[in-house]
Coordinates of C-alpha atoms and ligand atoms in Angstrom, one line a residue:
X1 CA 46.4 -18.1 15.4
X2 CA 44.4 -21.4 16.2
X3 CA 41.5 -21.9 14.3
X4 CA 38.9 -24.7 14.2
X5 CA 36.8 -25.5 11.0
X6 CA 33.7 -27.0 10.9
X7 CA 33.3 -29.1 8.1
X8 CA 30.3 -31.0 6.6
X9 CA 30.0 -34.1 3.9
X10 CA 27.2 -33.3 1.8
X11 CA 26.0 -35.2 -1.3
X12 CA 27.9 -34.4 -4.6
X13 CA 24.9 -33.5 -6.2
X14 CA 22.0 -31.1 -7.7
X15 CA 18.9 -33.3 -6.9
X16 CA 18.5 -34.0 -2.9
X17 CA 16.1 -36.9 -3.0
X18 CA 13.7 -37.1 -0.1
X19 CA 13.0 -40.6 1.0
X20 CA 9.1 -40.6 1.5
X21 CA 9.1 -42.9 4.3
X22 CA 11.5 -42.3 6.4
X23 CA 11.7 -38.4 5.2
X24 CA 15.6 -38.5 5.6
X25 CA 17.7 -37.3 2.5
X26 CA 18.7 -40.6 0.3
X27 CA 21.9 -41.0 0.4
X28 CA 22.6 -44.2 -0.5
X29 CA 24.8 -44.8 -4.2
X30 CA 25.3 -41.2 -4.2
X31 CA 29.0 -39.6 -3.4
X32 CA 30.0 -37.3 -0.8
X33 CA 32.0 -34.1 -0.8
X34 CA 33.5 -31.8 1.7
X35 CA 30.5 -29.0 1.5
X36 CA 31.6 -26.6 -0.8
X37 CA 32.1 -23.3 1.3
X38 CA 33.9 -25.1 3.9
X39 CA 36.4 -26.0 1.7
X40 CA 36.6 -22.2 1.5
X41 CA 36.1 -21.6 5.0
X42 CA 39.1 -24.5 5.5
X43 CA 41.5 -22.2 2.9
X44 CA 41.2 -19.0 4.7
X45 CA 41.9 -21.1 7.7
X46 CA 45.2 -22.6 6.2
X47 CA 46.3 -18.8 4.7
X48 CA 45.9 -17.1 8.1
X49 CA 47.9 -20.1 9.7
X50 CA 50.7 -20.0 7.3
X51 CA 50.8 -16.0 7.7
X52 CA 50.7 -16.0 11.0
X53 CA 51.3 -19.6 12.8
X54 CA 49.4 -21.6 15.1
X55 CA 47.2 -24.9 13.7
X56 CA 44.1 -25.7 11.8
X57 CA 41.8 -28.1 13.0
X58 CA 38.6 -29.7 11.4
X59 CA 36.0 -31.2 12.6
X60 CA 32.8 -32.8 11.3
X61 CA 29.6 -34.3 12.9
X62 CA 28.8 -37.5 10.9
X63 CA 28.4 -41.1 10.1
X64 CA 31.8 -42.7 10.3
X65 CA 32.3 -42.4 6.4
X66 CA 32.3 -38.9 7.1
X67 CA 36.5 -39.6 7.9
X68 CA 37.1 -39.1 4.7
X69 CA 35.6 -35.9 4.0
X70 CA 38.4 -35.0 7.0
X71 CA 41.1 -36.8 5.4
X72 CA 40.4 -34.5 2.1
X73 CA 41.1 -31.2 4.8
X74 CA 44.0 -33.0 6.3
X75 CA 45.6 -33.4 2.7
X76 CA 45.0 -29.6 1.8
X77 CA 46.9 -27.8 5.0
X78 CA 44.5 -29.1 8.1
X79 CA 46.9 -30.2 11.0
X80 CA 44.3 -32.1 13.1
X81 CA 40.8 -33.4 12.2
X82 CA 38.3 -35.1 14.7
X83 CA 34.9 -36.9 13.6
X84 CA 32.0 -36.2 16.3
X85 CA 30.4 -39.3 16.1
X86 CA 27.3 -40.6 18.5
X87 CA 24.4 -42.6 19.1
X88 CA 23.1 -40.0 21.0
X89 CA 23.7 -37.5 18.4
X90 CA 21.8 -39.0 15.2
X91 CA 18.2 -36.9 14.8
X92 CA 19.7 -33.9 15.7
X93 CA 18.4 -30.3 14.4
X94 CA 20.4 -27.6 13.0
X95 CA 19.8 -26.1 17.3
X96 CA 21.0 -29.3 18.6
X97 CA 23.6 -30.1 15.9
X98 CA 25.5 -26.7 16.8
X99 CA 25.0 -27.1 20.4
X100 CA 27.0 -30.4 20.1
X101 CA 29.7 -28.9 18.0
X102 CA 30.3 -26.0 20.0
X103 CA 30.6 -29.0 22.9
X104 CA 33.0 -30.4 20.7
X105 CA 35.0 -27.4 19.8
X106 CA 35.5 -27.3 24.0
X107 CA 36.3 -30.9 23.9
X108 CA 38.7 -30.7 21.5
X109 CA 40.8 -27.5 22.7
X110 CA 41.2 -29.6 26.0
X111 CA 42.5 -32.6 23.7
X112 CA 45.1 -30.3 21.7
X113 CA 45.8 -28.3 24.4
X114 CA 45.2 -25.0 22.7
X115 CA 42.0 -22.5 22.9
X116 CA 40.8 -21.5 19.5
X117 CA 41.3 -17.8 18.4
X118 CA 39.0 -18.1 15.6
X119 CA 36.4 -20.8 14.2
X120 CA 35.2 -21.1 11.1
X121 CA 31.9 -22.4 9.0
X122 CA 30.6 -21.9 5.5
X123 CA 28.2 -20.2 4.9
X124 CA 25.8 -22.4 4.5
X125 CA 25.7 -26.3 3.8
X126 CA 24.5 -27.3 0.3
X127 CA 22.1 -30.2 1.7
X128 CA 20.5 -28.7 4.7
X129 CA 20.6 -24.9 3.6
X130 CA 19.5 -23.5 6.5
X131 CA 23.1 -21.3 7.0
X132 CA 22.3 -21.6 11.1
X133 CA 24.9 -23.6 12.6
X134 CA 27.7 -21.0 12.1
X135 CA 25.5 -18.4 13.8
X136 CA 23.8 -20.5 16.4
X137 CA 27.6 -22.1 17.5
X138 CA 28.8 -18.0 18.0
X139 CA 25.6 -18.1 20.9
X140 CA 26.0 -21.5 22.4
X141 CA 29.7 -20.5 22.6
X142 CA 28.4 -16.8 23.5
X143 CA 31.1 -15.3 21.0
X144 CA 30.4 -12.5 18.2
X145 CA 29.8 -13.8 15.1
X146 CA 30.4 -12.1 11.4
X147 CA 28.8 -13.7 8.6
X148 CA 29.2 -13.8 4.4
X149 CA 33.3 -13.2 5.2
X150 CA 35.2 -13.2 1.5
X151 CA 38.5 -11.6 3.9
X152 CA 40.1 -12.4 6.5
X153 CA 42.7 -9.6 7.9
X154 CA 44.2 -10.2 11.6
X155 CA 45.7 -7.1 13.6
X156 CA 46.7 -7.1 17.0
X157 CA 44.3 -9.3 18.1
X158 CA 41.4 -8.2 16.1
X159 CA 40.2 -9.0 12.9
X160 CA 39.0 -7.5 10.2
X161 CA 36.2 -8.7 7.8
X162 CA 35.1 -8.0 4.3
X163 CA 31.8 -9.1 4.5
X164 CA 29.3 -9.6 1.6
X165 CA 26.4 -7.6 1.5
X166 CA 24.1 -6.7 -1.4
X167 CA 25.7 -3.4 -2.1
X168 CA 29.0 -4.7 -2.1
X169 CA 31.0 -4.8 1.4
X170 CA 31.2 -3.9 4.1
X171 CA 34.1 -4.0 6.7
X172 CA 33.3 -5.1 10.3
X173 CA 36.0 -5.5 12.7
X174 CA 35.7 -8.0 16.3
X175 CA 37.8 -8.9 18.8
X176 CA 38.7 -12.6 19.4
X177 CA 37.8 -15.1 19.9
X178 CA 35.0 -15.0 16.9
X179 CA 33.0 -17.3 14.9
X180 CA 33.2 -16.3 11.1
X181 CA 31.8 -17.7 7.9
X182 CA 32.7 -17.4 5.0
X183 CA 31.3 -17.4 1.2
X184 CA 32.7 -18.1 -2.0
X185 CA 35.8 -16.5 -2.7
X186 CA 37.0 -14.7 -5.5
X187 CA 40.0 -17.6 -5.7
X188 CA 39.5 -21.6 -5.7
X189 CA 41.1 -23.5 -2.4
X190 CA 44.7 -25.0 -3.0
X191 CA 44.5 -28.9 -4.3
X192 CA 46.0 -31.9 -2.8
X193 CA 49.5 -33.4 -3.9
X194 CA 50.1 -37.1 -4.0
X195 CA 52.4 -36.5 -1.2
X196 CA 49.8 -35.0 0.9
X197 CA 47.5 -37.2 0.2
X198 CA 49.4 -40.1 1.3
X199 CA 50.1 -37.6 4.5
X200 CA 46.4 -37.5 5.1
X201 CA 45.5 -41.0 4.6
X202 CA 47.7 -42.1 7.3
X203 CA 47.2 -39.7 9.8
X204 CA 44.8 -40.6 12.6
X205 CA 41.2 -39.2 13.4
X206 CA 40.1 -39.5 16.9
X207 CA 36.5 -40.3 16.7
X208 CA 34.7 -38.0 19.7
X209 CA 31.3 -39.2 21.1
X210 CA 29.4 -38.3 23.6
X211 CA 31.3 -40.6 26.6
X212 CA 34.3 -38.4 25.2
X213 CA 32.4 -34.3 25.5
X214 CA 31.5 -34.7 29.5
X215 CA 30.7 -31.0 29.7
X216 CA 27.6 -32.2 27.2
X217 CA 23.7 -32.7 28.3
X218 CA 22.3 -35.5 26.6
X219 CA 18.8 -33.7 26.6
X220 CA 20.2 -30.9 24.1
X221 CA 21.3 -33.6 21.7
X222 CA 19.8 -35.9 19.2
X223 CA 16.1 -36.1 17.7
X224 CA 14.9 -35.8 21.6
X225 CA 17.3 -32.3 22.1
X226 CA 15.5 -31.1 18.4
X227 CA 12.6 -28.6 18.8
X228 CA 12.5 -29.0 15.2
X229 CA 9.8 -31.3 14.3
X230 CA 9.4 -32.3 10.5
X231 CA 5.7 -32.9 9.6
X232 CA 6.1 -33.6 6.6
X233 CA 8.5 -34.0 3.9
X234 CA 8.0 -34.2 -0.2
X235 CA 10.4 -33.9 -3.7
X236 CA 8.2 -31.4 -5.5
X237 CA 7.2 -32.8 -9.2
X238 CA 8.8 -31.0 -12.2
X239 CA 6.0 -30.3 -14.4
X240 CA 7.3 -30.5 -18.0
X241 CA 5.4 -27.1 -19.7
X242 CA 8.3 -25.9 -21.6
X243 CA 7.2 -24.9 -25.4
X244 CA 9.3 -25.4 -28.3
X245 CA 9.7 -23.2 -31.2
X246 CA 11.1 -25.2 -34.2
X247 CA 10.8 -24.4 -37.9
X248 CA 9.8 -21.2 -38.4
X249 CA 12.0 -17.5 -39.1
X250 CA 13.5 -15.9 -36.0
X251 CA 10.6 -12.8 -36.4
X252 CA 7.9 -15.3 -36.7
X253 CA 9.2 -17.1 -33.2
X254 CA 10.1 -13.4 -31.6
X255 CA 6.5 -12.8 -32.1
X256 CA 5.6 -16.2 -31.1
X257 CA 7.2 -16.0 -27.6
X258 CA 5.8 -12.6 -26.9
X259 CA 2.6 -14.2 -27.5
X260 CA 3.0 -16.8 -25.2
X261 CA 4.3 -14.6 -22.9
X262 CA 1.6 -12.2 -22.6
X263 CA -1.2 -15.5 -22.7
X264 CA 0.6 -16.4 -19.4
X265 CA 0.1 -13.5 -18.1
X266 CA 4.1 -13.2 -17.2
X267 CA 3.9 -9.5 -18.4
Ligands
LIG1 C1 14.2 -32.9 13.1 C2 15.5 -33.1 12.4 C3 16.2 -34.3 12.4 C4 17.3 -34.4 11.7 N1 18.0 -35.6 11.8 C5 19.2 -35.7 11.1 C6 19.9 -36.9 11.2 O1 19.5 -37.9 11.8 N2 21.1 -37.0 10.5 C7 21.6 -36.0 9.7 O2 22.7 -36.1 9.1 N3 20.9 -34.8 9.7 C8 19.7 -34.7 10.3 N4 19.1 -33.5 10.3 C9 19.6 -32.4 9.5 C10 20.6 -31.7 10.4 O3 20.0 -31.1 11.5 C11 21.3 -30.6 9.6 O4 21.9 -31.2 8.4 C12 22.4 -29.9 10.4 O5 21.9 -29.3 11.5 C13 23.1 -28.8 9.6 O6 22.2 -27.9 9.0 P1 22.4 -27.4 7.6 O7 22.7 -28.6 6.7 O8 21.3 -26.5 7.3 O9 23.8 -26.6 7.7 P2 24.0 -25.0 7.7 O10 23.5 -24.3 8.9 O11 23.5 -24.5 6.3 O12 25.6 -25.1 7.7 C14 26.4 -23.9 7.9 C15 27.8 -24.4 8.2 O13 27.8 -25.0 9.5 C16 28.8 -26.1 9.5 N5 28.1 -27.3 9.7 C17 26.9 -27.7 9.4 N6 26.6 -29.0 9.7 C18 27.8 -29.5 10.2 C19 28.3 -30.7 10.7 N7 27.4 -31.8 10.8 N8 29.5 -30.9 11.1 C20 30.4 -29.8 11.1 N9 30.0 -28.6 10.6 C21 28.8 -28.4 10.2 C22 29.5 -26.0 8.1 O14 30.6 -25.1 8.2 C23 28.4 -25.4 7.2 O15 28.9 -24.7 6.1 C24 17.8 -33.3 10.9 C25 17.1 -32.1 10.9 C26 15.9 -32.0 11.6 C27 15.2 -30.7 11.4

């Protein structure tokens, strides 16, 4: 089975800063990790390969520091990883970001000389939140799509998906080729060894932009290809109202809270 994960480096941390002039996240002194639920989606990937053959692939759309979020897939069972990288692509919203990559998942089966059974996406990126591009990639790439996978199970050609729901799961079969993605699984993706590591770090990435994805249209891409348009952009203020109960018996502060609570009108 060939399958193509889509990875994205996201900030490694809680607090997204917003910077007010130029309204683009701050990224600047703060590191970068492979987003979490792609390395989840990436695992899957790298069981169903070692069950059932076939290769892994990775790709990213990013800055070219985003190499080494590839490098980190590459060192955990990835075979091949690719960095979409343009001037024409910067700008781009989630509509036009997943319209590239589902250019670049074409692009790339021509370069490997495969066709992708299956590609895979978190289920959401920890910056951006939006959890579109996995969906909107299954239309530009007019593919079925089955979302919040925690299994993967391949038979004859179809798959088989436990899919999170707020009852439990469900199971939802396809045929392929599908776009799945996946949430966080009830085990934690394999770690790197030195030895893989060292693997990784010398294996090339080609770097794919837009002179290299001739089936793309310019006008679908970048901040001009975005119907998204961001009016405005803030970091909302944490207002410190927290009370503290301190010196007093536990009745006294049980009645105390209740109090509170009630003045507040929570209850
Ligand atoms: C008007 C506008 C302009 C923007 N300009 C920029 C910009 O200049 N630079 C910039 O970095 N962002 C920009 N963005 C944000 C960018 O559009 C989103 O980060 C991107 O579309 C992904 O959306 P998301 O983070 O919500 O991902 P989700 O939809 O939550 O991600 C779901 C899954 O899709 C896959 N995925 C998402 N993004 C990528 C990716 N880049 N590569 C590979 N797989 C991916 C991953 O598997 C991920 O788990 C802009 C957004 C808007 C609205």
């Amino acid at each position: 089975m060939n399958i193509c994960v889509c990875i994205k480096q996201v900030p490694d941390t809680n607090e997204i800063k917003v910077d007010p002039v130029t309204h683009t996240l701050v990224r600047a002194g703060v590191p970068s990790i492979v987003n979490p639920f792609d390395t989840y989606a990436q695992e899957v990937g790298v069981r169903l390969k070692e069950k059932l053959g076939g290769k892994v692939v990775v790709i990213s759309m990013g800055p070219p520091q985003a190499k080494e979020a590839l490098k980190s897939c590459l060192a955990v069972g990835a075979d091949a990883a690719y960095l979409i990288s343009g001037r024409k692509f910067g700008g781009s919203d989630t509509l036009a970001t997943s319209y590239i990559l589902s250019e670049a998942i074409k692009a790339v089966e021509e370069k490997e000389g495969l066709k992708f059974d299956l590609i895979l996406c978190g289920k959401q990126a920890v910056d951006g939140d939006t959890a579109q591009v996995g969906p909107e990639i299954a239309e530009h790439l007019d593919l079925p799509q089955i979302t919040y996978a925690l299994d993967i199970i391949e038979e004859d050609g179809e798959i088989q998906v436990k899919r999170e729901c707020e009852a439990g799961y469900d199971m939802i079969a396809t045929k392929l080729p599908a776009v799945v993605t996946v949430v966080k699984l009830p085990y934690e993706p394999r770690y790197p060894t030195i030895k893989s590591k060292m693997a990784a770090k010398k294996k090339e990435i080609p770097v794919l932009s837009e002179e290299d994805i001739p089936s793309i249209d310019l006008a679908c891409c970048g901040l001009k290809g975005s119907p998204t348009k961001v009016k405005k952009t803030y970091t909302p203020v944490r207002e410190k109202n927290g009370v503290k109960l301190a010196g007093m018996p536990a009745e006294e502060a049980a009645e105390q809270v209740v109090k509170l609570i009630y003045d507040a009108k929570i209850l």
